[in-house]
mmCIF file of C-alpha atoms and ligand atoms in Angstrom:
data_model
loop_
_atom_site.group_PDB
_atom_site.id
_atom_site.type_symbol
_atom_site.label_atom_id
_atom_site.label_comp_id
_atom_site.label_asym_id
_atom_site.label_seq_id
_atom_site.Cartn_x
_atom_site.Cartn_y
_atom_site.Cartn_z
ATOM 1 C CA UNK A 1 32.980 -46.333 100.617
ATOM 2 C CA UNK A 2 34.600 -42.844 100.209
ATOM 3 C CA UNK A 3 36.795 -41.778 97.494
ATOM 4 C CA UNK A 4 39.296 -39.036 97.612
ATOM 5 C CA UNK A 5 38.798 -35.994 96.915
ATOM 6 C CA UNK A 6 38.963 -35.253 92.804
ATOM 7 C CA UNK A 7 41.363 -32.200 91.203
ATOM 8 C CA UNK A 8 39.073 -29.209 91.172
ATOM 9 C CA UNK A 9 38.834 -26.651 87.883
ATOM 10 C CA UNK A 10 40.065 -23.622 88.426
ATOM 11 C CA UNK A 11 39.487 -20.282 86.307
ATOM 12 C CA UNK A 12 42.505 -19.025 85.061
ATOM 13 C CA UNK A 13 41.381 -16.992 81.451
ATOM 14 C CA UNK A 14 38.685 -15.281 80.003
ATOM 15 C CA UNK A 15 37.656 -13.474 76.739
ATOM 16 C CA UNK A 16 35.148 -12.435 74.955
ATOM 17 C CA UNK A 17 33.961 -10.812 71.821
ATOM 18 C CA UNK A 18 30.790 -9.532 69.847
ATOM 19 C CA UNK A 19 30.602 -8.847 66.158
ATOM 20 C CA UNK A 20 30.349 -5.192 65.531
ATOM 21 C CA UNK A 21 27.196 -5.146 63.636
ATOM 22 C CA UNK A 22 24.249 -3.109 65.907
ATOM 23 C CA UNK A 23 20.534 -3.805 65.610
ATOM 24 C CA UNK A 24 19.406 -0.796 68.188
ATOM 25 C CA UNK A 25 15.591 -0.599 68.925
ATOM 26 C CA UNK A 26 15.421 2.314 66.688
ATOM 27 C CA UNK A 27 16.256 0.086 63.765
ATOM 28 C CA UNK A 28 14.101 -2.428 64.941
ATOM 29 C CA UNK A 29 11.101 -0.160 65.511
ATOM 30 C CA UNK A 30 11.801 1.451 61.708
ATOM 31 C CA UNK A 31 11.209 -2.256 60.290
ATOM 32 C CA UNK A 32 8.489 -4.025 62.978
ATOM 33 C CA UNK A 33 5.153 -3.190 64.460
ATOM 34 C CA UNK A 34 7.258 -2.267 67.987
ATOM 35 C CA UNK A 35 8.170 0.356 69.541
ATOM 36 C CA UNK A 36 11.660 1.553 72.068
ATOM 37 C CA UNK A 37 9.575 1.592 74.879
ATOM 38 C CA UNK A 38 7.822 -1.520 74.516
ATOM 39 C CA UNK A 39 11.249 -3.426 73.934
ATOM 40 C CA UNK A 40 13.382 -1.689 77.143
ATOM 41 C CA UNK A 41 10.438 -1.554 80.015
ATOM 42 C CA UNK A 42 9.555 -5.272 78.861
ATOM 43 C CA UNK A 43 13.276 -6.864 78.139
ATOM 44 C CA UNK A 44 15.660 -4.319 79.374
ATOM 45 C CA UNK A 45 17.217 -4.583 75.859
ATOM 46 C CA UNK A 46 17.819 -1.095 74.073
ATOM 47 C CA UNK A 47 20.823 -2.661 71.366
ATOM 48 C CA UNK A 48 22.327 -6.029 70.400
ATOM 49 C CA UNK A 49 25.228 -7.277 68.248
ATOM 50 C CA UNK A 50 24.783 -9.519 65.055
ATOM 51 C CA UNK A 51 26.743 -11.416 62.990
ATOM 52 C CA UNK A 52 27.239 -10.115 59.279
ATOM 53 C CA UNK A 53 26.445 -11.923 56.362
ATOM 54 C CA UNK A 54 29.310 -14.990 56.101
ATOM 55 C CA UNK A 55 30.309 -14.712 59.790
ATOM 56 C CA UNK A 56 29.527 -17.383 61.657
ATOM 57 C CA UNK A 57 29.589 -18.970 65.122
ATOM 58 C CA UNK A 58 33.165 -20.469 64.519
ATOM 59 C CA UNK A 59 34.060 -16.912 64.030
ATOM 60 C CA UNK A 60 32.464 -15.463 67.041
ATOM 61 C CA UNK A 61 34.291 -18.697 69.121
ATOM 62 C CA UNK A 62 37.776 -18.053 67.374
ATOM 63 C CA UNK A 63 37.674 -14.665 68.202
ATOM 64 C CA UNK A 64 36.740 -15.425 72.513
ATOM 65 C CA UNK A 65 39.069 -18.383 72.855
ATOM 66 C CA UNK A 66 41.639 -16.563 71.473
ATOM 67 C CA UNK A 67 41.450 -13.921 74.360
ATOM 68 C CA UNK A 68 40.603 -16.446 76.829
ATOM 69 C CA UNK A 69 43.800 -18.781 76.051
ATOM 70 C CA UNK A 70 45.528 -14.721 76.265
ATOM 71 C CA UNK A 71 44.394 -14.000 79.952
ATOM 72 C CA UNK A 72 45.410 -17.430 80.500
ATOM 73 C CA UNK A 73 49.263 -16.719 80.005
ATOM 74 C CA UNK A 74 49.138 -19.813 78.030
ATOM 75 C CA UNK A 75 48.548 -21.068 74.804
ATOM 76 C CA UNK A 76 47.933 -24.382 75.002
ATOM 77 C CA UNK A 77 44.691 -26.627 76.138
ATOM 78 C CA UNK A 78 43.660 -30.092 76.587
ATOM 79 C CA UNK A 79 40.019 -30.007 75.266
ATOM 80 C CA UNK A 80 38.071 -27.955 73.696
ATOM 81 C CA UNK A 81 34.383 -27.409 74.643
ATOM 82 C CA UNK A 82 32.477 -25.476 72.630
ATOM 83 C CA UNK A 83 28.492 -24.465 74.070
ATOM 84 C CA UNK A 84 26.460 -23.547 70.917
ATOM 85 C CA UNK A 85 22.897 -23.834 69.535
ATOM 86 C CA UNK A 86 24.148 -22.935 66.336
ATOM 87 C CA UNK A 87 27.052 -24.925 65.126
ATOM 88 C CA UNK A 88 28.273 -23.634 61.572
ATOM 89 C CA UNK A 89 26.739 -26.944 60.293
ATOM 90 C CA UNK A 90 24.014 -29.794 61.634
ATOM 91 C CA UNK A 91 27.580 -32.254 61.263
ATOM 92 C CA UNK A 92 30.080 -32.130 62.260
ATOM 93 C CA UNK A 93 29.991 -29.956 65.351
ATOM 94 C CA UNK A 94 32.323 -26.719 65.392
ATOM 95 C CA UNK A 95 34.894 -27.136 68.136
ATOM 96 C CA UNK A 96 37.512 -28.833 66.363
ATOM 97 C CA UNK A 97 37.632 -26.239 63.483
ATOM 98 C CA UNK A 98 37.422 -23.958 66.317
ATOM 99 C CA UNK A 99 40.895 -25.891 67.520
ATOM 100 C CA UNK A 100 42.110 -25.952 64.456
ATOM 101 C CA UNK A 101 41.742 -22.459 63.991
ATOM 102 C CA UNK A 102 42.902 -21.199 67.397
ATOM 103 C CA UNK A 103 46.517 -23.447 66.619
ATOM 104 C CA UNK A 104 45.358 -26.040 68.992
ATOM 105 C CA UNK A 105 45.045 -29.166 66.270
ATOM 106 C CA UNK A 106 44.520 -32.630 67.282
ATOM 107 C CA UNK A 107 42.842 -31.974 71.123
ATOM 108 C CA UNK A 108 39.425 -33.669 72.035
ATOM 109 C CA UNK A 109 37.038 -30.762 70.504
ATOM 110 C CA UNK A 110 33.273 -31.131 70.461
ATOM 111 C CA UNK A 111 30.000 -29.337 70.953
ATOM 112 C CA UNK A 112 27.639 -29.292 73.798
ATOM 113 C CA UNK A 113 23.782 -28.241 72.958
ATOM 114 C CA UNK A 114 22.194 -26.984 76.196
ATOM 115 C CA UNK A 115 21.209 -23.960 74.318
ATOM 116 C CA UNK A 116 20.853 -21.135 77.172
ATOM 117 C CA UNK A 117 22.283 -22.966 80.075
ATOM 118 C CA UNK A 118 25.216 -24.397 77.635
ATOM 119 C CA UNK A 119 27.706 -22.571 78.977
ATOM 120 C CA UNK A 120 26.764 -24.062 82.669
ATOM 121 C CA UNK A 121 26.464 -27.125 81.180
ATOM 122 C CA UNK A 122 29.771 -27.044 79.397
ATOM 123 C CA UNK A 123 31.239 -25.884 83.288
ATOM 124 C CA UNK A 124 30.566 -29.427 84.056
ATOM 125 C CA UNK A 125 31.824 -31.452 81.322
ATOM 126 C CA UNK A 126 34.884 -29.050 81.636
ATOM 127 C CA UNK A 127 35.169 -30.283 85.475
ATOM 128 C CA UNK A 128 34.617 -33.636 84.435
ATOM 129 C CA UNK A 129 37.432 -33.706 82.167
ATOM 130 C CA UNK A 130 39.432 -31.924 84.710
ATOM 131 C CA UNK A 131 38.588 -34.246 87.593
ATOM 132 C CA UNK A 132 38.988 -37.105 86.048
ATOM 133 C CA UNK A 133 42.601 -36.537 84.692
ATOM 134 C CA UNK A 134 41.859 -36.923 80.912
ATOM 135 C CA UNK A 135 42.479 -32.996 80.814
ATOM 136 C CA UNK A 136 44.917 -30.559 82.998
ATOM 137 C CA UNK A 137 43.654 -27.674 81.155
ATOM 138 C CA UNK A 138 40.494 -27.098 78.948
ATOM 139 C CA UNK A 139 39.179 -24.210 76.639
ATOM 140 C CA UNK A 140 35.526 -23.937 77.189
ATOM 141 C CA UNK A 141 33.838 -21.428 74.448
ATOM 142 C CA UNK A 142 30.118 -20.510 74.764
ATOM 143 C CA UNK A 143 29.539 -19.012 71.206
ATOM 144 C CA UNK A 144 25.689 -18.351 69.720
ATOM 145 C CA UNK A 145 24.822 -16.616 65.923
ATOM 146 C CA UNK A 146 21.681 -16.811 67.573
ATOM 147 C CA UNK A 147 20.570 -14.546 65.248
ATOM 148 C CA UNK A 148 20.539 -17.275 62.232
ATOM 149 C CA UNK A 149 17.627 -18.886 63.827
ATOM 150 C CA UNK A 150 15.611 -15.424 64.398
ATOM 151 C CA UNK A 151 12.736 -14.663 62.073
ATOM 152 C CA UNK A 152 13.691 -10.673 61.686
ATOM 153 C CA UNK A 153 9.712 -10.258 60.841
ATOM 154 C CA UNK A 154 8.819 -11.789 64.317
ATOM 155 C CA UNK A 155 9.097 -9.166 66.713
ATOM 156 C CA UNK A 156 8.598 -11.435 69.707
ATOM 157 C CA UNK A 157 12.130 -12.745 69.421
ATOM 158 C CA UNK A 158 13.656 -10.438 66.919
ATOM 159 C CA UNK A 159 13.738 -7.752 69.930
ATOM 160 C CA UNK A 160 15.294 -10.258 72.362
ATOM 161 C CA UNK A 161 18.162 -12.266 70.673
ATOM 162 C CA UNK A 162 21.649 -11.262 69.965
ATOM 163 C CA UNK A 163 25.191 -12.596 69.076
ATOM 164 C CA UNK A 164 28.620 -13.030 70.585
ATOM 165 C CA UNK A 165 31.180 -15.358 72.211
ATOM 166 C CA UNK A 166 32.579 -15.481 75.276
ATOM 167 C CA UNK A 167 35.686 -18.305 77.073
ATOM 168 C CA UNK A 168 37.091 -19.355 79.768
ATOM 169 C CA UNK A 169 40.542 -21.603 80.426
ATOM 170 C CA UNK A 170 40.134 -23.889 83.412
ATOM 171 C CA UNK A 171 43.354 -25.846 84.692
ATOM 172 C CA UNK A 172 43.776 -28.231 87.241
ATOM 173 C CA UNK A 173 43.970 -27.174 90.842
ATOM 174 C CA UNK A 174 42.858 -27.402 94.603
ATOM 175 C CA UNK A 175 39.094 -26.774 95.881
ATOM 176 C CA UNK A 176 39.587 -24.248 97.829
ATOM 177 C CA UNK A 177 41.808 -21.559 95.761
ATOM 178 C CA UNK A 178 40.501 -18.911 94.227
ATOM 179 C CA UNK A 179 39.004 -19.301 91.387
ATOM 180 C CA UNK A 180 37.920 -23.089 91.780
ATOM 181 C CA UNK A 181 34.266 -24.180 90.621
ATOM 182 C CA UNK A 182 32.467 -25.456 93.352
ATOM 183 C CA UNK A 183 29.620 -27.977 92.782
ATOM 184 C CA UNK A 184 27.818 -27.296 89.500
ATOM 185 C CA UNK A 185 24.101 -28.030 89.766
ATOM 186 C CA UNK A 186 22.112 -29.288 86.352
ATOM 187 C CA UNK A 187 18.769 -29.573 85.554
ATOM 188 C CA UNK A 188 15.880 -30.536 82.479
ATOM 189 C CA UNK A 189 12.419 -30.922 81.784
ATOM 190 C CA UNK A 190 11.605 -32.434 78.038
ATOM 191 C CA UNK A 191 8.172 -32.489 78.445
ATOM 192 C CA UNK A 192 8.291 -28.211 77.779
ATOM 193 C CA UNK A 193 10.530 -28.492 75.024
ATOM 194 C CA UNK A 194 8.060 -26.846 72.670
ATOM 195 C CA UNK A 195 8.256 -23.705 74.895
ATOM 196 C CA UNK A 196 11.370 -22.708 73.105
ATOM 197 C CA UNK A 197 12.079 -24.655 69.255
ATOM 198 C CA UNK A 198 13.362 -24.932 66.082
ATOM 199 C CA UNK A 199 10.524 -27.025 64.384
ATOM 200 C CA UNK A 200 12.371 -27.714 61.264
ATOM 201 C CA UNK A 201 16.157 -28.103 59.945
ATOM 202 C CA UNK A 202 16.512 -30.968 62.475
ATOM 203 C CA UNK A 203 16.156 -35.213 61.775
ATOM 204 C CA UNK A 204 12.125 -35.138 62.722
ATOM 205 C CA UNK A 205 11.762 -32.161 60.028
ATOM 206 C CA UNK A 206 14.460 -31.427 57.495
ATOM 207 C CA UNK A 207 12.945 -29.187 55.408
ATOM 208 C CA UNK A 208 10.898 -26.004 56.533
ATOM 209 C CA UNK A 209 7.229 -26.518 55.574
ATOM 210 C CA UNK A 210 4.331 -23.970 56.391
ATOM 211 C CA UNK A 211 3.595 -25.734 59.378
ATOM 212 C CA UNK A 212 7.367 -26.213 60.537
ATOM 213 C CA UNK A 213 9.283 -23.020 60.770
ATOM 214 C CA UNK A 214 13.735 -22.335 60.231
ATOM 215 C CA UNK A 215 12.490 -19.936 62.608
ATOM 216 C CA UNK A 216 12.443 -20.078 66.692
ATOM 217 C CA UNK A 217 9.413 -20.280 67.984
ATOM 218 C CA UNK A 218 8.756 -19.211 71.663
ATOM 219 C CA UNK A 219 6.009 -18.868 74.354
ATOM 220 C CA UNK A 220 7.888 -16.153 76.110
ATOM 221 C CA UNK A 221 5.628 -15.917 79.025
ATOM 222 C CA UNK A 222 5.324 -19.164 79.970
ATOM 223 C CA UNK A 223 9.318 -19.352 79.616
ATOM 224 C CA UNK A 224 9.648 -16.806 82.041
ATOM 225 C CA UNK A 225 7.246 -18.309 84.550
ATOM 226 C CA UNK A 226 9.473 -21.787 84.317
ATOM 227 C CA UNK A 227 13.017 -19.569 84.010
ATOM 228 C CA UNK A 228 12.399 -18.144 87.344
ATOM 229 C CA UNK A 229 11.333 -20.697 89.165
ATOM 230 C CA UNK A 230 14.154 -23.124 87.879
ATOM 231 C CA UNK A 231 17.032 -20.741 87.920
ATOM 232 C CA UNK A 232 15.726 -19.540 91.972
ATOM 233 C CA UNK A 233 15.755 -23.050 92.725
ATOM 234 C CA UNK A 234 18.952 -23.747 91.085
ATOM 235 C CA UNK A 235 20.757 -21.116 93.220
ATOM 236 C CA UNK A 236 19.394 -22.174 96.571
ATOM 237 C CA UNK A 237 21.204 -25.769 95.965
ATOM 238 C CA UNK A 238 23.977 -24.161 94.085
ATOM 239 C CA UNK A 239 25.420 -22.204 97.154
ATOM 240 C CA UNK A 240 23.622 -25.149 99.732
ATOM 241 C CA UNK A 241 26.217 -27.851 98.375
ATOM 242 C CA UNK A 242 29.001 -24.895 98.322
ATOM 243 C CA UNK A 243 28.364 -24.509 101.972
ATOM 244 C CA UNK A 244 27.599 -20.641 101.533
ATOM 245 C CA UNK A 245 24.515 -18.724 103.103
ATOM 246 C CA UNK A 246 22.763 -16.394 99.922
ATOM 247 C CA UNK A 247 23.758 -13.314 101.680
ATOM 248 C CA UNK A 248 27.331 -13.912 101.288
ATOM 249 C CA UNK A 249 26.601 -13.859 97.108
ATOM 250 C CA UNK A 250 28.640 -10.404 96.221
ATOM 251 C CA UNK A 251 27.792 -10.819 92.579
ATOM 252 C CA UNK A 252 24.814 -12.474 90.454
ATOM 253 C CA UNK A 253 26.227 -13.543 87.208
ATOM 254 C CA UNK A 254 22.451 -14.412 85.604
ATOM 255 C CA UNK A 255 21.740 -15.624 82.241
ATOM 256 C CA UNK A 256 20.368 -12.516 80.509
ATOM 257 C CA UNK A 257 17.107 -13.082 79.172
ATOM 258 C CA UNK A 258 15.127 -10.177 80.367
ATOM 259 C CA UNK A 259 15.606 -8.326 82.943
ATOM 260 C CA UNK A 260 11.816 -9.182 84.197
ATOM 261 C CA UNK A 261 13.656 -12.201 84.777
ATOM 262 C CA UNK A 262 17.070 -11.248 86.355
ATOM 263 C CA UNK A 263 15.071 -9.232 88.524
ATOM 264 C CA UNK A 264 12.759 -12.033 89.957
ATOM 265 C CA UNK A 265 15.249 -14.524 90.396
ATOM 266 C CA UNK A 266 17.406 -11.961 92.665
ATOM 267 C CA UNK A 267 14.457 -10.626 94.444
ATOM 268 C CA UNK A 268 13.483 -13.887 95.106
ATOM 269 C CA UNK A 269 16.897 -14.702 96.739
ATOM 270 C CA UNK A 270 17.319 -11.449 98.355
ATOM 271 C CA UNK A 271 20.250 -10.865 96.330
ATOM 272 C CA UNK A 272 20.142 -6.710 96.209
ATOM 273 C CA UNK A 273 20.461 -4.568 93.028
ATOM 274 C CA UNK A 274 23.858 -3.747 93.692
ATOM 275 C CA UNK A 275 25.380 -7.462 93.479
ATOM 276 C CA UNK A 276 23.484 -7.892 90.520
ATOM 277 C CA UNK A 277 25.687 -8.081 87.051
ATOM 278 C CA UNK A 278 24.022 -6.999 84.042
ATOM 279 C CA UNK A 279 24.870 -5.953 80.045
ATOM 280 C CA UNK A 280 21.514 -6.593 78.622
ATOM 281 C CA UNK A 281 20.765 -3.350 78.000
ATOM 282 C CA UNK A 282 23.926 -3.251 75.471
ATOM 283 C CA UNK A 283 23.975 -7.424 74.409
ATOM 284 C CA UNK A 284 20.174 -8.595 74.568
ATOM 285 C CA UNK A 285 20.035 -12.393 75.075
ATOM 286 C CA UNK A 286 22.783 -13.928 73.826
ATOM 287 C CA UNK A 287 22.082 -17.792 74.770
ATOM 288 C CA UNK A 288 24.851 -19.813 75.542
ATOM 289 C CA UNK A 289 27.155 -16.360 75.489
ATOM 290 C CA UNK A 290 25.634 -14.603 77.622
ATOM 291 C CA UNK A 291 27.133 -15.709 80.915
ATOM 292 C CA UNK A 292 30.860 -16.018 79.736
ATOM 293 C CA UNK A 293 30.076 -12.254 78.080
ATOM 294 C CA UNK A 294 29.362 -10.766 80.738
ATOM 295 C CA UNK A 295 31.792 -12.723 83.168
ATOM 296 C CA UNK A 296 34.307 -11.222 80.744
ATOM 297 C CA UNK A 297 32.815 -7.803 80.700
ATOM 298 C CA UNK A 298 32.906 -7.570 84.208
ATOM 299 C CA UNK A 299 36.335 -8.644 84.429
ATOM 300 C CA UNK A 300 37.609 -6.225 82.258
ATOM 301 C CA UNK A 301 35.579 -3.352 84.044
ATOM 302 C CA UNK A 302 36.235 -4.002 87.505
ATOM 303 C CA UNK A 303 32.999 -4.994 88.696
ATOM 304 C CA UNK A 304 34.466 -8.552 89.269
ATOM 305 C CA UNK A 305 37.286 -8.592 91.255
ATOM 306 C CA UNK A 306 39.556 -11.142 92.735
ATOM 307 C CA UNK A 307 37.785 -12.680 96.125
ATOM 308 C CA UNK A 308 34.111 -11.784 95.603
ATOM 309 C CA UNK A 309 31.765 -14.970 95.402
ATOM 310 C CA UNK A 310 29.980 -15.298 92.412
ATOM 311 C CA UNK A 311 26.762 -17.493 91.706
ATOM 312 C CA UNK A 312 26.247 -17.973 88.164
ATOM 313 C CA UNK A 313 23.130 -19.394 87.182
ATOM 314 C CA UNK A 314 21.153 -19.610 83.190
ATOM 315 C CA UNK A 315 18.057 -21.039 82.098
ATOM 316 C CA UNK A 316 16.444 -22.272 78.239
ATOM 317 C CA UNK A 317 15.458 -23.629 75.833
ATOM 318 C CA UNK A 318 15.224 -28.179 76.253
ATOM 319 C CA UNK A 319 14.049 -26.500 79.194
ATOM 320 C CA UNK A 320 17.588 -26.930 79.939
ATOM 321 C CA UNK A 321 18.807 -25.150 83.820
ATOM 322 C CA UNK A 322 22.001 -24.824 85.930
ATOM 323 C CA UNK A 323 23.938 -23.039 88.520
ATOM 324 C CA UNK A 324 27.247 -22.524 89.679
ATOM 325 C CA UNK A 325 29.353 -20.841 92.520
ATOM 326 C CA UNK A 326 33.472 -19.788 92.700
ATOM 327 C CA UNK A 327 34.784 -17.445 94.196
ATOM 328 C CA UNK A 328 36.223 -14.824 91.686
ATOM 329 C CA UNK A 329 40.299 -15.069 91.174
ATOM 330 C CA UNK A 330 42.886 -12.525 89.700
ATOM 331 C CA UNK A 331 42.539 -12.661 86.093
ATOM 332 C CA UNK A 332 43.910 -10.753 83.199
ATOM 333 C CA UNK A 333 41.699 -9.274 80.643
ATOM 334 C CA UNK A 334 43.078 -10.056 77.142
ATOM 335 C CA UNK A 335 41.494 -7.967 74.438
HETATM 336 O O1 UT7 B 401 16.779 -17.139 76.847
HETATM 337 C C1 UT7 B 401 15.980 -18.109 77.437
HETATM 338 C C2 UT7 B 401 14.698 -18.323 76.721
HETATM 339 N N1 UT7 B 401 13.881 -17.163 76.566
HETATM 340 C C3 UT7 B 401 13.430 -16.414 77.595
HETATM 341 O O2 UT7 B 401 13.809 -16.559 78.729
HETATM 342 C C4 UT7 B 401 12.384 -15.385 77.258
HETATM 343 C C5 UT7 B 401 11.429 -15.254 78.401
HETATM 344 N N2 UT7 B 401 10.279 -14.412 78.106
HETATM 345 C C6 UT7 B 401 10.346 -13.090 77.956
HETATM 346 O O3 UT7 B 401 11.433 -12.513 78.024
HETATM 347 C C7 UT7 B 401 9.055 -12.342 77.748
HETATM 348 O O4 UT7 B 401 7.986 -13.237 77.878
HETATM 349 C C8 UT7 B 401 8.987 -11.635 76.374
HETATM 350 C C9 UT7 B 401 9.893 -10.425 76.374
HETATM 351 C C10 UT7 B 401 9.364 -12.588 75.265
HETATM 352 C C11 UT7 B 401 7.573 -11.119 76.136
HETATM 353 O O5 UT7 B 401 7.158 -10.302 77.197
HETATM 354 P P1 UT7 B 401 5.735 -10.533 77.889
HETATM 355 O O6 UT7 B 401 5.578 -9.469 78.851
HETATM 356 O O7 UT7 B 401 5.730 -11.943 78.420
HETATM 357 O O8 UT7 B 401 4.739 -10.334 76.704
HETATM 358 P P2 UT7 B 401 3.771 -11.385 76.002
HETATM 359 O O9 UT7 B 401 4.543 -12.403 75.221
HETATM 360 O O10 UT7 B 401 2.815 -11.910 76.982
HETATM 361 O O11 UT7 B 401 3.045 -10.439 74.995
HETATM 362 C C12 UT7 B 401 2.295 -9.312 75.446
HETATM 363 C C13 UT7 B 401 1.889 -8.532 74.210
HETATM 364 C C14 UT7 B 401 1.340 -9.399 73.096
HETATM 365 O O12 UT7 B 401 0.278 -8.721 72.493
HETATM 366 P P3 UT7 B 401 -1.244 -9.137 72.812
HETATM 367 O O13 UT7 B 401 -1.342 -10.570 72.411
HETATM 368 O O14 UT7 B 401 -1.387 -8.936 74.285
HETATM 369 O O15 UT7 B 401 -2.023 -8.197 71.953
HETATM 370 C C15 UT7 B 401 2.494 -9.487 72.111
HETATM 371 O O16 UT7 B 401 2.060 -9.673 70.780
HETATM 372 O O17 UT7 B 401 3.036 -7.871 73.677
HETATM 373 C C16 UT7 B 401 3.115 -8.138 72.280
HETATM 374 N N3 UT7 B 401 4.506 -8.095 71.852
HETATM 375 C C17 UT7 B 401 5.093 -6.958 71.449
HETATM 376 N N4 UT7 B 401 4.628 -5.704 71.334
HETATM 377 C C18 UT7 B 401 5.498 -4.763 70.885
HETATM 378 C C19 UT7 B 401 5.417 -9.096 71.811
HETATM 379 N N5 UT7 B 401 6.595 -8.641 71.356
HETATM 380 C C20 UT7 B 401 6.425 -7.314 71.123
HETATM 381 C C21 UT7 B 401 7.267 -6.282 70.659
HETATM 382 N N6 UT7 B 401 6.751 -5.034 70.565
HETATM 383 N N7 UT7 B 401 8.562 -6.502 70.345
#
């Protein structure tokens, strides 16, 4: 039995935005047993942006969809997905005040958790939506105050994490214009979930005891270990079902975790330096931001333009993977 072909999603906006609060290493190395050089030759990361006290991830998302829906020439959506580990509250999730907010009342609005890969996952439920007609156009926000679950006296995470926002508008359209998702390829494994948690603050553990942190708790180098593997692997079948050879990747949009990381992964796919996109030196690891960030970034600075094919690909926490290819279309860049 074949089936015809569905509607594909097609870029058409993008925004982003960080709050304007800096933690540099300098401050971090005033307050922590750390030091600068410690931090950049073993993350990359030199600064990162963090909320202020009463900002929260609603703010952050506002602030990105609201440039997105810009570029977009449009102001109106069908659905609003919003990728976040950190909604402003356990219930309800944060999109529809997000909606509300943005002048968009009364649209499907909801939350997806796939904490680092959320905004990949998000690609796919925005595709979804698209493809199967119960949205022309959808807002999809990846928005972290990743920060809030940071303990600032751990400086195995305190180094790495920052906040921001970044969005994208996808509309209805043909597979092969510019700008059109191609297949998005997901992935999980459960059984390392403790690599990367949240012990307490959730059903199993309300309340923080001295045995279950607020705080995340990581195993960074086994994380890295799975992260490239997973995100190498992800790639190879991302651009396999797209029907593209690696070599013609002209830009690496990776999940910035580390840049120990970025760096495998690309080796390992013999993507070189040059096609590789990067702001973690600036940003630091902003979870489910950090893709859309720096697709916006490099969309405002030129070092995305309209026709190069991009494989975008993230990695974390669930362990939670995915990848994605498009080639790049004309967009505005709404500040
Ligand atoms: O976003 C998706 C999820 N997260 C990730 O993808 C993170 C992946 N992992 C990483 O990025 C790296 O593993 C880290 C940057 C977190 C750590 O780097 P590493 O090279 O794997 O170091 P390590 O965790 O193995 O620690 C090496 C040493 C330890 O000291 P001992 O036990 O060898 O004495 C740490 O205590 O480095 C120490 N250390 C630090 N030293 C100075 C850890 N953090 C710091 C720090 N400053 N900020």
């Amino acid at each position: 039995m074949t089936y015809p072909t569905p509607r594909a999603a097609v870029l058409t906006g993008i925004g982003s935005w960080l709050p304007p609060d800096e933690l540099t290493n300098a401050d971090l190395e005033a307050r922590l047993d750390t030091t600068d050089e410690w931090i950049r030759s073993r993350t990359g990361i030199a600064s990162r942006r963090r909320v202020s006290p009463g900002m929260s991830t609603s703010d952050l998302a506002v602030e990105a969809g609201g440039r997105a829906l810009k570029s977009s020439g449009q102001d109106s959506v069908d659905a609003v997905v919003l990728a976040t580990t950190t909604p402003d509250e356990l219930c309800p999730a944060t999109a529809p005040q997000v909606a509300t907010r943005l002048g968009l009342p009364m649209v499907p609005a909801f939350d997806v958790s796939a904490v680092c890969a959320g905004f990949l996952y998000g690609l796919s439920v925005a595709a979804g939506l698209i493809a199967t007609g119960a949205a022309d156009r959808v807002l999809l926000i990846g928005a972290e105050a990743f920060t809030t679950l940071i303990d600032p006296d751990d400086r195995s995470t305190a180094a790495i994490f920052g906040d921001g926002a970044g969005a994208v508008v996808l509309r209805a359209g043909n597979p092969d214009e510019p700008g059109a998702l191609g297949p998005v390829v997901l992935g999980s494994d459960g059984s390392r979930s403790d690599l990367a948690e949240v012990p307490a603050g959730g059903a199993r553990r309300r309340v923080p005891t001295p045995e279950a942190s607020p705080y995340l708790q990581m195993q960074g180098r086994e994380i890295f270990r799975h992260a490239v593997r997973h995100m190498t692997a992800a790639c190879r079948t991302a651009t396999e079902a797209a029907g593209w050879q690696l070599a013609d990747v002209d830009r690496l949009v990776a999940h910035q975790a580390n840049i120990r990381i970025i760096t495998s992964v690309a080796d390992g796919l013999g993507i070189p330096p040059e096609r590789r996109a990067s702001n973690i030196e600036r940003v630091g690891n902003t979870a489910g931001a950090s893709v859309p960030v720096l697709l916006a970034e490099e969309n405002a600075s030129g070092g995305l333009v309209a026709g190069q094919r991009v494989l975008l690909t993230a990695f974390g926490g669930g362990l939670a993977w995915g990848a994605a290819t498009l080639v790049w279309p004309s967009l505005a860049s709404a500040q």
